[in-house]
């Protein structure tokens, strides 16, 4: 029965480890590895960073809402993480809406289709709806060409052909496969053509131009608005928007699991006691 | 007072007698191990699914235009709605974990052998009914994977000769998966659990007619049995406690672990996902289906038949096994075959999870792994028959009693 015991041990280990494993464990995007950030809300004891949520809401409303909607969230819901009623009304007013309105973009779907060729996806569930979850959202927001990347691409396209040295440099900067120089060459041509390149988007080219630039918003709390900071705050806010009940879920879980552990320990004690009467 | 009422009832309907003979004093083998907990656990999960499902149905809208939003309404606006939905979605996973272990336990200890064939058959029918229920339930949130999973699987109907094309249109209620499909799947998803419940009663009737098998697979004398209560009521309750700790850890801490991210995108008939995968519990059978790809135009039909046969073969398992001994505890060759079979099921699951055109181990098409694993799957049943019918296996000595 040794083998049975091994199987039992494997089952028990899986049952205990899998639930607390980060979700990214089984879900990689298949593209280049995503940058790993520390998220305040991850893990079984994770809680949303309220300051990040407030900053993220501001960026989302002032920048993202220009094209994208977040249709499951109303401005009034934002009071759940510390905005006052007056602040919420003011933010809604800035977008030409009231606090009872949903976060719906002013850009009409038909106009969006004309400008970008497609209707920008609703962001309500974005951090749950892509492999890699919040890491993927953050990767897309920060995956556009930096100034150095652009300089590299500009230098490469000047003489028309790519030297092996340029290919190595570009492959590393663009997170592309150096064994497929023809793809890098094509990417350089499309970038020159004005197409939007992203290091983490499957296929690398997407309709959305780089949405965030340093200083795009002025944070009320004085935090410096770098692209990385903006992306991190937006992602935190979108993770909240995807599941506002997440905090309640985890805190309920602690009580439920604690109760169950005590109950099960008692059931086990009673079971031992009762079965002591049975002679094998 | 209570005694008086019970006497009055018992004269008209022998309730006390039934509880005594079928529950509290029901004789149960004293040597059952913890693998025997999974039957009562499966029943427990069925009850979770029925209760959460009925409350979800009060808030869900089976309409292609409203379904996705109504699930988010449950997640966000309904009191404890997120808990109902996560319990129900993870409950489906838990249900299959429980019954897969329950089925494998039966296969290992020979619980399907004479005189328990009818008991076993009800079990296989329940398994089929559960797969249908789970498949239709997964369509209801109307996400991308719901829609395209439904499209791929219902499309298999079209493989049937002559009537296939017309039949699939009848199943869809249109010329593609759409609103009528969703509506009927909701009706059937509501109905089938009650059918399953009825089948479970038949399963338990058959069990109580022949009584439980046991790890030694021998017929027990009365001295080797103990009353169900309190021994198995407390043991099953302890099992429920352990189960709930693990189950709730998923529900509260990692509720989307078994869900595909794509299903949080609303169904779009114009946009096929890059990679359509069924739920994990269908993956081994999905791999069997796809591994039959070498028969030209017949591949699809034969694939569907092979997939059905992979489960239906369980019906004849009691007659394939010709050994005089039930339990694999005393049967070294059968035991080895069994564990190869279990590992093979995991391999099939892994093949089913990967895209059909994937390559593995440095360039080998994964379809070769799928075909081999499918062959091994069916070989288990053939070899089990061979080694027992031809008496290749010499069972070890079996105790006469405990």
XYZ file of C-alpha atoms in Angstrom:
682
model
C 0.000 0.000 0.000
C 3.044 2.312 -0.178
C 1.949 3.497 -3.578
C -1.490 4.378 -2.227
C 0.166 6.467 0.470
C 2.175 8.339 -2.155
C -1.027 9.035 -4.065
C -2.726 10.218 -0.871
C 0.205 12.514 -0.077
C 0.133 13.957 -3.612
C -3.618 14.605 -3.398
C -3.362 16.283 -0.004
C -0.437 18.466 -1.145
C -2.295 19.533 -4.290
C -5.429 20.309 -2.294
C -3.506 22.504 0.136
C -1.176 24.280 -2.282
C -3.363 24.948 -5.324
C -5.901 27.288 -3.688
C -3.262 29.717 -2.436
C -1.131 29.632 -5.573
C -1.111 32.932 -7.468
C -3.365 32.754 -10.497
C -0.521 33.594 -12.846
C 0.951 30.202 -11.951
C -1.072 28.348 -14.562
C -1.944 31.175 -16.889
C 0.909 32.600 -18.894
C 0.145 34.634 -21.968
C 2.406 32.586 -24.238
C 4.290 35.728 -25.307
C 7.367 37.239 -23.649
C 7.389 36.878 -19.850
C 5.295 39.616 -18.255
C 6.886 42.074 -15.828
C 6.046 41.012 -12.273
C 4.857 43.798 -9.991
C 3.982 43.607 -6.316
C 0.234 44.133 -6.156
C -1.276 45.316 -2.906
C -4.397 43.208 -3.489
C -2.721 39.893 -4.323
C -2.462 36.910 -2.021
C -4.925 35.707 0.559
C -4.222 38.631 2.908
C -3.866 41.249 0.136
C -5.922 44.443 0.426
C -6.365 47.239 -2.102
C -4.005 50.177 -1.526
C -6.594 52.965 -1.074
C -4.230 55.724 -2.199
C -3.400 53.778 -5.372
C -7.130 53.230 -6.010
C -7.832 56.977 -5.734
C -4.941 57.828 -8.054
C -5.948 55.058 -10.448
C -9.565 56.229 -10.560
C -8.383 59.751 -11.463
C -6.170 58.503 -14.320
C -8.856 56.132 -15.565
C -11.515 58.848 -15.657
C -9.266 61.545 -17.129
C -7.443 59.339 -19.661
C -8.947 55.881 -20.308
C -12.569 57.049 -20.239
C -11.811 59.145 -23.335
C -12.268 55.953 -25.366
C -13.131 53.041 -23.019
C -16.181 52.504 -20.829
C -16.279 50.703 -17.485
C -19.959 49.963 -17.637
C -20.400 47.989 -14.422
C -19.121 50.869 -12.252
C -20.994 54.044 -11.337
C -19.200 57.197 -10.191
C -21.014 56.799 -6.890
C -19.347 53.389 -6.351
C -16.000 55.198 -6.093
C -17.001 56.395 -2.629
C -16.338 52.816 -1.469
C -12.614 53.567 -1.251
C -12.552 56.989 0.299
C -13.736 59.596 -2.187
C -16.299 62.011 -0.757
C -19.654 62.626 -2.404
C -18.459 66.060 -3.539
C -15.286 64.600 -5.098
C -17.263 61.943 -6.914
C -19.707 64.522 -8.297
C -16.810 66.703 -9.400
C -15.123 63.821 -11.262
C -18.403 62.895 -12.924
C -18.960 66.534 -13.869
C -15.512 66.654 -15.479
C -16.674 63.871 -17.808
C -19.991 65.642 -18.409
C -21.891 63.114 -16.260
C -23.480 62.885 -12.811
C -22.560 60.675 -9.864
C -25.427 58.294 -10.613
C -24.051 57.636 -14.102
C -21.969 54.660 -15.120
C -18.405 55.205 -16.283
C -19.352 55.369 -19.946
C -17.017 56.911 -22.503
C -18.080 60.036 -24.349
C -16.692 58.520 -27.523
C -19.581 57.030 -29.498
C -18.926 53.438 -30.690
C -19.490 54.463 -34.315
C -16.943 57.286 -34.054
C -14.482 54.948 -32.357
C -14.857 52.492 -35.188
C -14.129 55.214 -37.712
C -11.030 56.444 -35.851
C -9.533 53.150 -34.659
C -11.180 50.491 -36.810
C -12.844 48.884 -33.788
C -14.845 49.704 -30.675
C -12.479 49.919 -27.663
C -13.292 47.050 -25.264
C -15.091 47.754 -21.993
C -12.551 47.695 -19.150
C -14.811 46.473 -16.326
C -13.440 42.933 -16.387
C -10.132 43.562 -18.170
C -7.888 42.282 -15.362
C -9.882 39.032 -15.163
C -10.373 38.475 -18.883
C -6.809 38.021 -20.119
C -4.208 35.382 -19.363
C -1.709 36.940 -16.973
C -4.503 38.961 -15.325
C -3.317 42.284 -13.766
C 0.270 41.608 -14.854
C -0.936 41.553 -18.448
C -2.871 44.830 -18.111
C 0.212 46.465 -16.585
C 2.439 44.974 -19.291
C 0.286 46.380 -22.101
C 0.197 49.830 -20.494
C 3.991 49.893 -20.138
C 4.842 47.821 -23.239
C 4.990 50.628 -25.798
C 8.295 51.829 -27.199
C 10.345 53.971 -24.852
C 12.389 56.901 -26.149
C 15.504 54.712 -26.319
C 13.572 51.995 -28.188
C 12.290 54.569 -30.683
C 15.831 55.897 -31.205
C 17.027 52.349 -31.837
C 14.256 51.721 -34.370
C 14.921 55.068 -36.081
C 18.623 54.266 -36.366
C 17.871 50.806 -37.743
C 15.501 51.917 -40.454
C 17.755 54.718 -41.738
C 19.989 52.573 -43.947
C 17.136 50.308 -45.056
C 18.728 46.998 -44.022
C 19.242 45.505 -40.573
C 22.737 44.406 -39.582
C 23.042 41.310 -37.352
C 24.114 43.617 -34.547
C 20.996 45.744 -34.966
C 18.820 42.642 -35.014
C 20.249 41.464 -31.702
C 19.728 44.897 -30.156
C 16.192 45.250 -31.521
C 15.191 41.719 -30.531
C 16.244 42.438 -26.983
C 14.587 45.883 -26.843
C 11.332 44.782 -28.495
C 11.177 41.380 -26.739
C 11.093 39.640 -30.118
C 12.664 36.394 -31.286
C 16.174 37.074 -32.737
C 15.806 33.909 -34.852
C 13.130 35.583 -36.971
C 14.862 38.705 -38.364
C 12.190 39.004 -41.058
C 9.572 39.644 -38.381
C 11.772 42.287 -36.756
C 12.302 43.863 -40.157
C 8.556 43.941 -40.761
C 7.940 45.397 -37.303
C 10.452 48.202 -37.971
C 8.683 49.007 -41.244
C 5.261 49.072 -39.595
C 6.535 51.265 -36.756
C 7.914 53.676 -39.356
C 4.486 53.572 -40.947
C 2.956 54.825 -37.692
C 1.441 51.533 -36.459
C 1.300 51.054 -32.677
C 3.852 48.543 -31.421
C 3.523 46.849 -28.022
C 6.049 44.402 -26.595
C 3.426 42.247 -24.854
C 0.406 42.326 -27.162
C -0.020 39.042 -29.091
C 1.102 39.899 -32.625
C 2.729 43.109 -31.309
C 0.504 45.608 -33.151
C -2.718 46.971 -31.734
C -5.200 49.711 -32.517
C -4.581 51.620 -29.280
C -1.834 54.263 -29.384
C 0.286 54.532 -26.217
C -2.380 55.756 -23.747
C -0.139 56.987 -20.933
C 2.614 59.581 -20.966
C 4.585 60.951 -18.027
C 2.695 63.798 -16.357
C -0.603 62.881 -18.069
C -2.398 63.737 -14.840
C -1.442 65.727 -11.760
C -1.840 63.559 -8.683
C -3.552 65.222 -5.720
C -1.238 63.442 -3.291
C 1.913 64.721 -4.986
C 3.051 61.328 -6.338
C 5.211 61.717 -9.435
C 3.185 60.657 -12.491
C 5.692 58.486 -14.341
C 4.325 56.068 -16.961
C 5.045 53.158 -14.640
C 3.258 54.857 -11.733
C 0.254 55.720 -13.898
C 0.077 52.169 -15.245
C 0.328 50.661 -11.804
C -2.430 52.880 -10.410
C -4.733 52.282 -13.395
C -4.197 48.525 -13.096
C -4.968 48.594 -9.365
C -8.155 50.524 -10.051
C -9.201 48.148 -12.836
C -8.555 45.149 -10.590
C -10.929 46.717 -8.078
C -13.482 47.471 -10.812
C -13.310 43.850 -12.008
C -14.345 42.567 -8.592
C -15.233 45.206 -5.983
C -16.293 42.388 -3.635
C -12.781 40.935 -3.539
C -11.918 42.411 -0.114
C -15.193 41.181 1.384
C -14.577 37.753 -0.172
C -11.166 37.331 1.437
C -12.150 38.629 4.868
C -15.213 36.342 4.887
C -12.908 33.522 3.847
C -10.642 33.975 6.872
C -13.593 33.563 9.246
C -15.090 30.634 7.322
C -11.820 28.712 7.074
C -10.922 29.336 10.701
C -14.368 28.097 11.773
C -14.065 25.023 9.544
C -10.621 24.127 10.898
C -11.900 24.225 14.484
C -15.074 22.293 13.562
C -13.153 19.657 11.604
C -10.618 19.196 14.411
C -13.517 18.545 16.799
C -15.192 16.166 14.355
C -11.909 14.288 14.071
C -11.624 14.010 17.863
C -15.181 12.670 18.104
C -14.519 10.269 15.232
C -11.411 8.885 17.006
C -13.343 8.491 20.217
C -16.260 6.651 18.598
C -14.066 4.410 16.473
C -11.936 3.429 19.473
C -14.724 0.940 20.238
C -14.191 -0.922 16.948
C -11.627 -3.706 17.082
C -9.859 -4.375 13.819
C -45.466 13.492 23.029
C -42.941 12.930 20.194
C -43.099 9.181 20.784
C -46.868 9.282 20.500
C -46.722 11.133 17.195
C -44.119 8.714 15.816
C -46.255 5.707 16.811
C -49.226 7.245 15.037
C -47.113 7.830 11.901
C -45.409 4.417 12.028
C -48.759 2.603 12.061
C -49.515 4.311 8.763
C -46.013 4.667 7.262
C -43.098 2.750 8.838
C -40.682 5.689 8.961
C -38.863 4.573 12.106
C -38.402 1.119 10.646
C -36.919 2.593 7.460
C -34.520 4.885 9.316
C -33.384 2.008 11.500
C -32.851 -0.545 8.774
C -31.509 1.776 6.087
C -29.626 4.401 8.071
C -28.850 4.092 11.766
C -28.569 0.303 11.996
C -27.666 -0.298 8.364
C -24.782 -2.810 8.498
C -21.576 -1.374 7.027
C -18.163 -3.045 6.647
C -15.904 -2.015 9.497
C -12.813 -1.999 7.294
C -13.868 0.764 4.881
C -11.007 3.224 4.328
C -11.187 6.947 3.580
C -11.590 6.337 -0.165
C -15.161 5.338 0.763
C -15.878 8.917 1.881
C -16.152 10.209 -1.663
C -19.644 8.846 -2.304
C -21.196 10.822 0.535
C -19.029 13.806 -0.456
C -20.416 13.664 -3.998
C -23.930 13.717 -2.543
C -22.944 16.672 -0.365
C -21.677 18.587 -3.436
C -24.891 17.734 -5.309
C -26.835 19.419 -2.500
C -24.517 22.483 -2.635
C -25.131 22.690 -6.378
C -28.907 22.363 -6.049
C -29.201 25.002 -3.337
C -26.823 27.570 -4.871
C -28.213 26.850 -8.333
C -31.795 27.601 -7.367
C -30.805 30.941 -5.811
C -28.684 31.799 -8.862
C -31.641 31.012 -11.127
C -33.652 33.673 -9.276
C -31.252 36.353 -10.554
C -29.956 34.926 -13.827
C -31.482 35.796 -17.225
C -31.322 33.101 -19.930
C -31.238 35.583 -22.804
C -28.280 36.031 -25.130
C -28.502 39.819 -24.725
C -28.802 39.766 -20.925
C -27.082 36.609 -19.630
C -23.530 37.952 -19.323
C -24.667 41.152 -17.600
C -26.931 39.217 -15.250
C -23.972 37.132 -14.048
C -22.050 40.350 -13.288
C -25.208 41.674 -11.606
C -25.095 38.576 -9.371
C -21.377 39.166 -8.700
C -21.786 42.851 -7.830
C -25.319 43.739 -6.738
C -26.986 40.623 -5.326
C -26.378 40.124 -1.589
C -23.799 37.326 -1.301
C -24.235 36.795 -5.042
C -20.483 36.508 -5.555
C -20.479 33.695 -2.989
C -23.378 31.869 -4.669
C -21.719 32.030 -8.057
C -18.231 31.042 -6.875
C -19.666 28.170 -4.803
C -21.601 26.949 -7.835
C -18.767 27.335 -10.371
C -16.208 25.685 -8.078
C -18.863 23.187 -7.006
C -18.864 21.800 -10.550
C -15.135 21.216 -10.294
C -15.478 19.685 -6.836
C -18.259 17.405 -8.083
C -16.027 15.925 -10.772
C -13.067 15.547 -8.401
C -15.343 13.629 -6.014
C -16.878 11.343 -8.620
C -13.603 10.682 -10.447
C -12.107 9.478 -7.162
C -15.356 7.605 -6.400
C -15.250 5.833 -9.790
C -11.540 4.991 -9.533
C -12.094 3.628 -6.019
C -14.799 1.354 -7.425
C -12.481 0.217 -10.211
C -9.583 -0.493 -7.820
C -11.513 -2.455 -5.203
C -13.798 -4.231 -7.699
C -16.977 -2.548 -6.467
C -18.609 -3.126 -9.864
C -18.235 -6.914 -9.646
C -21.064 -9.349 -9.008
C -23.556 -8.724 -7.375
C -23.101 -4.934 -7.720
C -23.452 -4.522 -11.520
C -26.755 -2.637 -11.430
C -25.435 -0.358 -8.673
C -22.437 0.358 -10.928
C -24.606 0.982 -13.993
C -26.653 3.603 -12.174
C -23.330 5.221 -11.296
C -22.237 5.339 -14.934
C -25.601 6.806 -15.947
C -25.214 9.475 -13.237
C -21.752 10.243 -14.643
C -23.219 10.760 -18.134
C -26.019 12.952 -16.746
C -23.514 15.033 -14.779
C -21.381 15.652 -17.845
C -24.434 16.888 -19.729
C -25.480 19.082 -16.813
C -21.992 20.558 -16.391
C -21.607 21.201 -20.115
C -24.886 23.094 -20.332
C -24.191 24.968 -17.107
C -20.877 26.218 -18.489
C -22.723 27.743 -21.460
C -25.021 29.861 -19.254
C -22.614 32.732 -18.350
C -22.453 33.348 -22.109
C -18.774 34.206 -22.176
C -16.476 33.533 -25.116
C -15.532 30.047 -23.890
C -19.188 29.260 -23.097
C -20.200 30.133 -26.611
C -17.349 28.542 -28.521
C -17.229 25.480 -26.303
C -20.932 24.999 -27.008
C -20.321 25.525 -30.723
C -17.529 22.916 -30.878
C -19.340 20.272 -28.821
C -22.831 20.645 -30.330
C -21.209 20.582 -33.758
C -20.225 16.965 -33.045
C -23.883 16.044 -33.558
C -23.416 16.902 -37.235
C -20.971 13.983 -37.537
C -23.873 11.519 -37.355
C -24.600 10.034 -40.767
C -27.736 11.073 -42.715
C -29.534 13.006 -39.956
C -26.521 14.852 -38.496
C -26.906 18.157 -40.325
C -30.620 18.466 -39.610
C -30.212 17.278 -36.046
C -27.644 19.919 -35.149
C -29.967 22.658 -36.429
C -32.713 21.175 -34.231
C -30.371 21.140 -31.216
C -29.333 24.765 -31.791
C -32.834 25.998 -32.553
C -31.296 27.909 -35.437
C -28.402 27.828 -37.847
C -25.783 28.564 -35.193
C -25.491 28.573 -31.403
C -27.646 31.505 -30.300
C -30.393 32.749 -28.053
C -32.678 29.687 -28.514
C -29.722 27.414 -27.638
C -29.020 29.351 -24.448
C -32.670 29.292 -23.460
C -33.078 25.533 -23.848
C -29.731 24.831 -22.155
C -30.981 26.798 -19.160
C -34.208 24.771 -19.064
C -32.281 21.498 -19.267
C -29.613 22.644 -16.811
C -32.431 23.299 -14.334
C -34.119 19.960 -15.016
C -31.154 17.567 -15.138
C -29.977 17.956 -11.511
C -33.360 16.640 -10.358
C -32.987 13.711 -12.759
C -29.536 13.161 -11.226
C -31.104 13.292 -7.775
C -33.590 10.590 -8.795
C -30.768 8.488 -10.200
C -28.843 8.920 -6.941
C -31.843 7.485 -5.070
C -31.818 4.473 -7.423
C -28.031 4.214 -6.939
C -28.538 4.096 -3.166
C -31.436 1.669 -3.405
C -29.200 -0.665 -5.404
C -26.419 -0.136 -2.837
C -28.652 -0.997 0.083
C -29.884 -4.120 -1.691
C -26.381 -5.597 -2.031
C -24.482 -3.566 0.619
C -21.091 -1.914 0.394
C -18.045 -3.580 -1.039
C -14.876 -3.196 1.076
C -11.126 -2.809 0.538
C -10.570 -6.567 0.722
C -13.335 -7.138 -1.811
C -14.647 -10.135 0.167
C -18.178 -11.031 1.260
C -18.371 -10.164 4.935
C -19.963 -12.030 7.807
C -22.240 -10.145 10.172
C -19.510 -9.893 12.818
C -17.403 -7.833 10.411
C -20.019 -5.131 10.009
C -20.861 -2.180 12.236
C -23.996 0.002 12.241
C -23.835 3.039 9.970
C -24.633 5.280 12.903
C -22.627 6.494 14.730
C -19.546 5.083 12.983
C -20.061 6.331 9.439
C -22.165 9.359 10.246
C -19.189 10.755 12.169
C -16.620 9.532 9.635
C -18.561 11.093 6.741
C -19.042 14.326 8.700
C -15.304 14.505 9.338
C -14.801 13.965 5.579
C -17.208 16.823 4.846
C -15.181 19.061 7.187
C -11.889 18.313 5.410
C -13.549 18.736 2.024
C -15.050 22.092 3.002
C -11.693 23.473 4.136
C -10.122 22.753 0.736
C -13.235 23.755 -1.214
C -13.651 27.046 0.660
C -9.947 27.836 0.213
C -10.606 27.815 -3.543
C -13.932 29.666 -3.283
C -12.621 32.482 -1.085
C -8.961 32.740 -2.092
C -8.642 31.552 -5.677
C -12.147 31.300 -7.135
C -11.078 31.724 -10.763
C -8.384 29.058 -10.660
C -10.396 26.611 -12.763
C -12.022 29.233 -15.013
C -10.668 30.413 -18.356
C -10.007 34.187 -18.502
C -11.727 34.237 -21.906
C -15.047 33.520 -20.236
C -15.004 37.024 -18.742
C -15.381 38.325 -22.304
C -18.980 38.391 -23.494
C -19.795 35.842 -26.223
C -19.049 37.175 -29.698
C -20.159 34.936 -32.598
C -17.933 36.939 -34.951
C -14.713 36.401 -33.024
C -13.267 32.910 -32.459
C -10.866 32.658 -29.482
C -7.301 31.661 -30.396
C -7.580 28.442 -28.403
C -10.863 26.807 -27.393
C -10.550 24.551 -24.338
C -13.306 22.704 -22.510
C -13.481 22.592 -18.724
C -10.731 20.471 -17.143
C -13.055 17.545 -16.371
C -13.759 17.001 -20.082
C -10.139 17.251 -21.219
C -9.255 13.513 -21.286
C -12.325 12.729 -23.382
C -11.716 15.759 -25.592
C -8.211 14.363 -26.219
C -9.690 10.983 -27.217
C -12.022 12.765 -29.648
C -9.210 14.719 -31.294
C -6.742 11.855 -31.451
C -8.860 10.146 -34.126
C -7.776 12.326 -37.043
C -6.367 9.747 -39.449
C -9.570 8.394 -41.011
C -10.258 11.183 -43.479
C -13.905 12.180 -43.618
C -14.785 9.465 -41.099
C -12.456 10.908 -38.422
C -15.076 13.110 -36.790
C -17.706 10.374 -36.498
C -15.232 7.779 -35.236
C -13.817 10.374 -32.826
C -17.270 11.000 -31.383
C -17.886 7.256 -31.064
C -14.496 6.772 -29.374
C -15.238 9.594 -26.940
C -18.604 8.064 -26.036
C -17.075 4.602 -25.823
C -14.397 5.836 -23.436
C -17.130 6.271 -20.839
C -19.651 3.683 -22.035
C -17.017 0.939 -21.763
C -17.501 1.261 -17.989
C -20.894 -0.438 -18.472
C -19.230 -3.732 -19.432
C -16.345 -3.462 -16.954
C -18.047 -5.870 -14.495
C -17.947 -8.581 -17.205
C -14.482 -7.799 -18.544
C -12.899 -8.572 -15.205
C -12.878 -12.395 -14.916
C -10.707 -12.692 -11.810
C -12.047 -14.748 -8.869
C -10.822 -11.920 -6.607
C -12.490 -8.504 -6.550
C -9.961 -6.222 -4.875
C -6.771 -5.175 -6.669
C -5.137 -5.259 -3.238
C -4.498 -8.944 -3.955
C -3.940 -8.646 -7.717
C -0.464 -7.329 -8.633
C -0.882 -7.233 -12.438
C -4.307 -5.567 -12.330
C -2.944 -3.079 -9.815
C -0.073 -2.136 -12.131
C -2.469 -1.785 -15.072
C -4.737 0.390 -12.932
C -2.008 2.885 -12.060
C -0.870 3.044 -15.681
C -4.500 3.805 -16.533
C -4.673 6.604 -13.939
C -1.442 8.216 -15.182
C -2.719 7.819 -18.743
C -5.884 9.773 -17.851
C -3.694 12.673 -16.677
C -1.652 12.475 -19.894
C -4.874 12.600 -21.921
C -5.995 15.607 -19.893
C -2.739 17.387 -20.632
C -3.042 16.585 -24.355
C -6.646 17.870 -24.317
C -5.519 21.127 -22.718
C -2.960 21.831 -25.451
C -3.841 23.068 -28.930
C -4.317 20.194 -31.399
C -1.356 21.334 -33.509
C 1.045 21.813 -30.578
C 4.455 20.153 -30.616
C 6.158 18.691 -27.563
C 9.552 17.245 -26.564
C 11.378 19.273 -29.215
C 9.189 19.018 -32.293
C 6.983 15.919 -31.902
C 3.351 16.675 -32.779
C 1.262 16.272 -29.617
C -1.272 14.264 -31.611
C 1.109 11.267 -31.411
C 1.011 11.470 -27.631
C -2.785 11.726 -27.822
C -3.132 8.690 -30.055
C -0.796 6.619 -27.876
C -2.586 7.658 -24.689
C -5.963 6.857 -26.282
C -4.680 3.410 -27.236
C -3.417 2.862 -23.690
C -6.780 4.010 -22.276
C -8.708 1.339 -24.181
C -5.933 -1.229 -23.741
C -6.514 -1.112 -19.993
C -9.907 -2.702 -20.454
C -8.685 -5.245 -23.016
C -5.669 -6.230 -20.928
C -7.702 -6.490 -17.737
C -9.901 -8.994 -19.532
C -6.916 -10.868 -21.005
C -4.899 -11.278 -17.802
C -7.970 -12.448 -15.893
C -9.723 -14.545 -18.537
C -6.503 -16.361 -19.464
C -5.562 -16.573 -15.767
C -2.211 -14.874 -16.410
C -2.583 -13.167 -13.052
C -2.211 -15.305 -9.941
C -4.025 -13.496 -7.121
C -2.382 -13.419 -3.719
C -4.174 -15.223 -0.853
C -7.329 -13.420 0.236
C -8.508 -13.441 3.885
C -11.746 -15.377 4.473
C -12.985 -12.775 6.928
C -11.658 -9.744 8.780
